[in-house]
mmCIF file of C-alpha atoms and ligand atoms in Angstrom:
data_model
loop_
_atom_site.group_PDB
_atom_site.id
_atom_site.type_symbol
_atom_site.label_atom_id
_atom_site.label_comp_id
_atom_site.label_asym_id
_atom_site.label_seq_id
_atom_site.Cartn_x
_atom_site.Cartn_y
_atom_site.Cartn_z
ATOM 1 C CA UNK A 1 53.629 -19.392 10.256
ATOM 2 C CA UNK A 2 56.537 -17.997 8.261
ATOM 3 C CA UNK A 3 57.884 -18.223 4.785
ATOM 4 C CA UNK A 4 56.371 -18.300 1.370
ATOM 5 C CA UNK A 5 54.532 -20.745 -0.790
ATOM 6 C CA UNK A 6 54.967 -21.142 -4.513
ATOM 7 C CA UNK A 7 51.695 -21.727 -6.308
ATOM 8 C CA UNK A 8 52.574 -24.371 -8.824
ATOM 9 C CA UNK A 9 50.622 -23.025 -11.781
ATOM 10 C CA UNK A 10 52.016 -19.523 -11.424
ATOM 11 C CA UNK A 11 55.360 -20.019 -9.726
ATOM 12 C CA UNK A 12 54.015 -17.171 -7.652
ATOM 13 C CA UNK A 13 55.418 -16.596 -4.185
ATOM 14 C CA UNK A 14 52.698 -15.740 -1.694
ATOM 15 C CA UNK A 15 53.747 -14.753 1.797
ATOM 16 C CA UNK A 16 51.985 -15.244 5.095
ATOM 17 C CA UNK A 17 51.217 -11.682 6.313
ATOM 18 C CA UNK A 18 54.141 -10.205 8.224
ATOM 19 C CA UNK A 19 51.720 -8.559 10.671
ATOM 20 C CA UNK A 20 48.372 -10.210 11.478
ATOM 21 C CA UNK A 21 45.552 -8.543 9.519
ATOM 22 C CA UNK A 22 43.264 -6.768 11.982
ATOM 23 C CA UNK A 23 40.158 -4.626 12.099
ATOM 24 C CA UNK A 24 37.855 -3.315 14.809
ATOM 25 C CA UNK A 25 38.911 -5.555 17.675
ATOM 26 C CA UNK A 26 39.730 -8.760 15.809
ATOM 27 C CA UNK A 27 43.005 -10.140 14.471
ATOM 28 C CA UNK A 28 43.520 -12.887 11.906
ATOM 29 C CA UNK A 29 46.278 -15.250 12.969
ATOM 30 C CA UNK A 30 47.418 -18.855 12.501
ATOM 31 C CA UNK A 31 45.621 -21.514 14.521
ATOM 32 C CA UNK A 32 47.190 -22.718 17.774
ATOM 33 C CA UNK A 33 46.691 -25.889 19.817
ATOM 34 C CA UNK A 34 44.830 -23.799 22.391
ATOM 35 C CA UNK A 35 42.121 -23.070 19.780
ATOM 36 C CA UNK A 36 40.786 -26.645 19.998
ATOM 37 C CA UNK A 37 37.653 -25.395 21.838
ATOM 38 C CA UNK A 38 36.616 -23.625 18.631
ATOM 39 C CA UNK A 39 35.954 -26.859 16.733
ATOM 40 C CA UNK A 40 33.261 -27.909 19.229
ATOM 41 C CA UNK A 41 31.791 -24.388 19.434
ATOM 42 C CA UNK A 42 31.463 -24.036 15.671
ATOM 43 C CA UNK A 43 29.648 -27.329 15.275
ATOM 44 C CA UNK A 44 26.912 -26.193 17.654
ATOM 45 C CA UNK A 45 25.505 -24.614 14.474
ATOM 46 C CA UNK A 46 23.768 -27.195 12.229
ATOM 47 C CA UNK A 47 24.568 -25.142 9.116
ATOM 48 C CA UNK A 48 28.287 -25.166 9.949
ATOM 49 C CA UNK A 49 28.024 -28.931 10.301
ATOM 50 C CA UNK A 50 26.811 -28.988 6.678
ATOM 51 C CA UNK A 51 29.379 -26.643 5.126
ATOM 52 C CA UNK A 52 32.569 -27.359 7.066
ATOM 53 C CA UNK A 53 34.871 -30.342 7.476
ATOM 54 C CA UNK A 54 34.722 -30.307 11.302
ATOM 55 C CA UNK A 55 33.385 -33.574 12.760
ATOM 56 C CA UNK A 56 30.239 -33.225 14.888
ATOM 57 C CA UNK A 57 31.101 -33.265 18.620
ATOM 58 C CA UNK A 58 34.830 -33.547 17.827
ATOM 59 C CA UNK A 59 37.075 -35.461 20.187
ATOM 60 C CA UNK A 60 40.209 -33.659 21.399
ATOM 61 C CA UNK A 61 42.166 -35.531 18.756
ATOM 62 C CA UNK A 62 39.730 -34.594 15.983
ATOM 63 C CA UNK A 63 39.800 -30.952 17.068
ATOM 64 C CA UNK A 64 43.610 -30.962 16.858
ATOM 65 C CA UNK A 65 43.464 -32.603 13.436
ATOM 66 C CA UNK A 66 41.129 -29.853 12.246
ATOM 67 C CA UNK A 67 43.545 -27.208 13.521
ATOM 68 C CA UNK A 68 46.486 -28.868 11.773
ATOM 69 C CA UNK A 69 44.400 -29.092 8.606
ATOM 70 C CA UNK A 70 43.677 -25.332 8.734
ATOM 71 C CA UNK A 71 47.362 -24.437 9.066
ATOM 72 C CA UNK A 72 48.183 -26.951 6.326
ATOM 73 C CA UNK A 73 46.044 -25.096 3.781
ATOM 74 C CA UNK A 74 48.733 -22.442 3.297
ATOM 75 C CA UNK A 75 51.666 -24.816 2.964
ATOM 76 C CA UNK A 76 49.643 -26.916 0.491
ATOM 77 C CA UNK A 77 49.096 -23.792 -1.645
ATOM 78 C CA UNK A 78 45.288 -23.867 -1.193
ATOM 79 C CA UNK A 79 45.063 -20.418 0.385
ATOM 80 C CA UNK A 80 44.923 -18.799 3.789
ATOM 81 C CA UNK A 81 42.893 -20.144 6.714
ATOM 82 C CA UNK A 82 43.013 -17.763 9.669
ATOM 83 C CA UNK A 83 41.713 -18.025 13.190
ATOM 84 C CA UNK A 84 39.601 -14.958 13.944
ATOM 85 C CA UNK A 85 40.801 -13.928 17.394
ATOM 86 C CA UNK A 86 39.717 -11.312 19.896
ATOM 87 C CA UNK A 87 42.438 -8.638 19.693
ATOM 88 C CA UNK A 88 42.320 -8.060 23.454
ATOM 89 C CA UNK A 89 42.266 -11.642 24.767
ATOM 90 C CA UNK A 90 43.595 -13.636 21.769
ATOM 91 C CA UNK A 91 40.696 -16.112 22.199
ATOM 92 C CA UNK A 92 39.684 -17.733 18.911
ATOM 93 C CA UNK A 93 36.146 -16.712 17.929
ATOM 94 C CA UNK A 94 35.914 -18.146 14.426
ATOM 95 C CA UNK A 95 37.637 -19.060 11.199
ATOM 96 C CA UNK A 96 37.972 -17.167 7.918
ATOM 97 C CA UNK A 97 39.550 -18.404 4.724
ATOM 98 C CA UNK A 98 40.688 -16.973 1.436
ATOM 99 C CA UNK A 99 40.997 -19.635 -1.230
ATOM 100 C CA UNK A 100 43.243 -19.349 -4.243
ATOM 101 C CA UNK A 101 42.081 -22.023 -6.683
ATOM 102 C CA UNK A 102 41.522 -19.340 -9.372
ATOM 103 C CA UNK A 103 44.394 -17.066 -8.366
ATOM 104 C CA UNK A 104 45.863 -17.117 -11.863
ATOM 105 C CA UNK A 105 42.727 -15.234 -12.984
ATOM 106 C CA UNK A 106 43.171 -12.599 -10.243
ATOM 107 C CA UNK A 107 40.272 -13.999 -8.204
ATOM 108 C CA UNK A 108 39.979 -15.479 -4.713
ATOM 109 C CA UNK A 109 36.960 -16.741 -2.796
ATOM 110 C CA UNK A 110 36.371 -16.216 0.905
ATOM 111 C CA UNK A 111 34.299 -17.930 3.574
ATOM 112 C CA UNK A 112 33.780 -17.325 7.285
ATOM 113 C CA UNK A 113 32.430 -19.027 10.400
ATOM 114 C CA UNK A 114 31.849 -17.353 13.764
ATOM 115 C CA UNK A 115 31.207 -19.476 16.875
ATOM 116 C CA UNK A 116 27.608 -19.019 18.088
ATOM 117 C CA UNK A 117 28.648 -17.537 21.476
ATOM 118 C CA UNK A 118 30.645 -14.790 19.685
ATOM 119 C CA UNK A 119 27.963 -13.698 17.213
ATOM 120 C CA UNK A 120 26.090 -10.422 16.972
ATOM 121 C CA UNK A 121 28.932 -8.142 18.022
ATOM 122 C CA UNK A 122 30.641 -7.362 14.739
ATOM 123 C CA UNK A 123 33.183 -10.203 14.674
ATOM 124 C CA UNK A 124 32.221 -11.558 11.234
ATOM 125 C CA UNK A 125 32.156 -8.153 9.557
ATOM 126 C CA UNK A 126 35.449 -7.069 11.164
ATOM 127 C CA UNK A 127 37.146 -10.310 10.119
ATOM 128 C CA UNK A 128 35.946 -9.923 6.534
ATOM 129 C CA UNK A 129 37.172 -6.295 6.449
ATOM 130 C CA UNK A 130 40.590 -7.439 7.708
ATOM 131 C CA UNK A 131 40.753 -10.302 5.199
ATOM 132 C CA UNK A 132 39.743 -8.101 2.274
ATOM 133 C CA UNK A 133 42.303 -5.407 3.148
ATOM 134 C CA UNK A 134 44.915 -8.177 3.299
ATOM 135 C CA UNK A 135 43.800 -9.442 -0.146
ATOM 136 C CA UNK A 136 44.710 -6.078 -1.696
ATOM 137 C CA UNK A 137 48.263 -6.389 -0.369
ATOM 138 C CA UNK A 138 48.683 -9.330 -2.791
ATOM 139 C CA UNK A 139 49.285 -7.723 -6.198
ATOM 140 C CA UNK A 140 47.927 -10.766 -8.058
ATOM 141 C CA UNK A 141 44.408 -10.373 -6.622
ATOM 142 C CA UNK A 142 41.785 -8.092 -8.146
ATOM 143 C CA UNK A 143 38.568 -9.650 -6.931
ATOM 144 C CA UNK A 144 37.352 -11.558 -3.854
ATOM 145 C CA UNK A 145 34.098 -13.496 -4.211
ATOM 146 C CA UNK A 146 31.588 -14.816 -1.673
ATOM 147 C CA UNK A 147 28.877 -17.407 -2.357
ATOM 148 C CA UNK A 148 25.941 -17.015 0.021
ATOM 149 C CA UNK A 149 22.611 -18.832 0.231
ATOM 150 C CA UNK A 150 19.701 -16.404 -0.255
ATOM 151 C CA UNK A 151 18.166 -17.252 3.164
ATOM 152 C CA UNK A 152 21.426 -16.479 4.998
ATOM 153 C CA UNK A 153 20.663 -12.931 6.160
ATOM 154 C CA UNK A 154 23.498 -12.958 8.695
ATOM 155 C CA UNK A 155 26.070 -13.699 6.010
ATOM 156 C CA UNK A 156 24.501 -11.248 3.525
ATOM 157 C CA UNK A 157 24.622 -8.445 6.078
ATOM 158 C CA UNK A 158 28.179 -9.394 7.036
ATOM 159 C CA UNK A 159 29.217 -9.198 3.370
ATOM 160 C CA UNK A 160 27.501 -5.854 2.869
ATOM 161 C CA UNK A 161 28.969 -4.447 6.102
ATOM 162 C CA UNK A 162 32.426 -5.283 4.704
ATOM 163 C CA UNK A 163 31.708 -3.466 1.434
ATOM 164 C CA UNK A 164 30.860 -6.425 -0.811
ATOM 165 C CA UNK A 165 28.278 -5.902 -3.561
ATOM 166 C CA UNK A 166 25.623 -8.326 -4.740
ATOM 167 C CA UNK A 167 26.174 -9.322 -8.361
ATOM 168 C CA UNK A 168 23.509 -11.920 -8.983
ATOM 169 C CA UNK A 169 21.894 -15.249 -8.209
ATOM 170 C CA UNK A 170 23.651 -18.417 -9.333
ATOM 171 C CA UNK A 171 20.922 -21.031 -9.689
ATOM 172 C CA UNK A 172 21.612 -24.613 -8.574
ATOM 173 C CA UNK A 173 25.214 -23.593 -8.009
ATOM 174 C CA UNK A 174 26.396 -26.315 -5.665
ATOM 175 C CA UNK A 175 25.372 -29.241 -3.518
ATOM 176 C CA UNK A 176 25.110 -28.715 0.259
ATOM 177 C CA UNK A 177 23.724 -31.425 2.498
ATOM 178 C CA UNK A 178 22.855 -33.500 -0.563
ATOM 179 C CA UNK A 179 20.684 -30.768 -2.185
ATOM 180 C CA UNK A 180 21.412 -28.415 -5.059
ATOM 181 C CA UNK A 181 21.416 -24.868 -3.681
ATOM 182 C CA UNK A 182 21.134 -21.435 -5.277
ATOM 183 C CA UNK A 183 23.864 -19.006 -4.263
ATOM 184 C CA UNK A 184 24.053 -15.237 -4.282
ATOM 185 C CA UNK A 185 27.326 -14.013 -5.710
ATOM 186 C CA UNK A 186 28.875 -11.145 -3.785
ATOM 187 C CA UNK A 187 32.239 -9.587 -4.632
ATOM 188 C CA UNK A 188 34.698 -6.895 -3.664
ATOM 189 C CA UNK A 189 37.121 -5.545 -6.228
ATOM 190 C CA UNK A 190 40.525 -3.947 -5.759
ATOM 191 C CA UNK A 191 39.907 -0.308 -4.863
HETATM 192 C C1 COA B 1 27.219 -15.182 9.202
HETATM 193 C C2 COA B 1 28.068 -15.044 10.466
HETATM 194 C C3 COA B 1 29.535 -15.227 10.075
HETATM 195 C C4 COA B 1 27.847 -13.634 11.053
HETATM 196 O O1 COA B 1 28.782 -13.456 12.110
HETATM 197 P P1 COA B 1 28.574 -12.294 13.228
HETATM 198 O O2 COA B 1 29.880 -12.103 13.905
HETATM 199 O O3 COA B 1 27.399 -12.618 14.088
HETATM 200 O O4 COA B 1 28.227 -11.041 12.304
HETATM 201 P P2 COA B 1 28.346 -9.509 12.740
HETATM 202 O O5 COA B 1 28.035 -9.367 14.195
HETATM 203 O O6 COA B 1 29.662 -8.990 12.221
HETATM 204 O O7 COA B 1 27.160 -8.854 11.923
HETATM 205 C C5 COA B 1 27.339 -8.238 10.646
HETATM 206 C C6 COA B 1 25.975 -7.717 10.205
HETATM 207 O O8 COA B 1 25.083 -8.828 10.018
HETATM 208 C C7 COA B 1 23.939 -8.711 10.842
HETATM 209 N N1 COA B 1 23.584 -10.074 11.258
HETATM 210 C C8 COA B 1 24.427 -11.020 11.769
HETATM 211 N N2 COA B 1 23.747 -12.156 11.998
HETATM 212 C C9 COA B 1 22.460 -11.912 11.633
HETATM 213 C C10 COA B 1 21.289 -12.714 11.587
HETATM 214 N N3 COA B 1 21.312 -13.997 11.983
HETATM 215 N N4 COA B 1 20.155 -12.152 11.111
HETATM 216 C C11 COA B 1 20.142 -10.873 10.676
HETATM 217 N N5 COA B 1 21.232 -10.074 10.659
HETATM 218 C C12 COA B 1 22.364 -10.584 11.137
HETATM 219 C C13 COA B 1 24.375 -7.823 11.993
HETATM 220 O O9 COA B 1 23.271 -7.178 12.583
HETATM 221 C C14 COA B 1 25.284 -6.858 11.268
HETATM 222 O O10 COA B 1 24.494 -5.943 10.548
HETATM 223 P P3 COA B 1 24.822 -4.374 10.554
HETATM 224 O O11 COA B 1 26.137 -4.227 9.858
HETATM 225 O O12 COA B 1 23.684 -3.823 9.801
HETATM 226 O O13 COA B 1 24.887 -4.001 12.004
HETATM 227 C C15 COA B 1 27.675 -16.099 11.536
HETATM 228 O O14 COA B 1 26.291 -15.994 11.787
HETATM 229 C C16 COA B 1 27.984 -17.523 11.119
HETATM 230 O O15 COA B 1 29.094 -18.014 11.338
HETATM 231 N N6 COA B 1 26.990 -18.216 10.513
HETATM 232 C C17 COA B 1 27.132 -19.611 10.149
HETATM 233 C C18 COA B 1 28.149 -19.836 9.062
HETATM 234 C C19 COA B 1 27.815 -19.051 7.825
HETATM 235 O O16 COA B 1 26.669 -18.915 7.410
HETATM 236 N N7 COA B 1 28.895 -18.576 7.173
HETATM 237 C C20 COA B 1 28.787 -17.847 5.946
HETATM 238 C C21 COA B 1 28.639 -18.788 4.819
HETATM 239 S S1 COA B 1 28.389 -17.880 3.280
#
């Protein structure tokens, strides 16, 4: 993944990172065809089935479409979708995104998914640290936000481990699985 995108509203060139962002044993890199296994692994989690666009029990073709869709996010100007890969083996363990809908205000939002077999060993927190450090290499960004359901202890602890602070509860913030859900707002600001 090379080159730059121009965000239409800003005429702002944003580059794909020259070196893959990394932290504590994980690297963030573009998706590859060989990551197709990840689509099926992620959808083992019923919550991921609710919040992601991956089809349940994806066929090989659907898994490839999902991978193409992730790499397309950058060229479409939506933001960065990275595969979270094991730095030693290069195996894809999850996905992390930084979305730039509000980039003209200096803000991005982030979201992350770790495959159930790879959980509980620091992958989510390391990926979020790597993503956040990368965010501060983009001069336009001053704030990265996370929206987390109050029951989601794993995501809350991941956010806090990466230095994000809780700023409040947004009541009835969005619809997930056909229900209005409250969301905790977490954020990191440019150091
Ligand atoms: C949330 C998620 C990304 C965590 O990934 P992970 O790689 O297992 O997280 P880590 O191993 O880096 O753990 C980070 C911290 O969270 C804690 N943690 C992780 N999962 C936990 C759980 N289910 N319950 C309690 N604590 C948990 C870890 O103990 C660690 O805490 P520490 O820093 O105090 O040691 C993963 O569970 C996931 O993909 N969940 C489904 C999708 C999701 O909810 N995404 C976030 C949407 S806002």
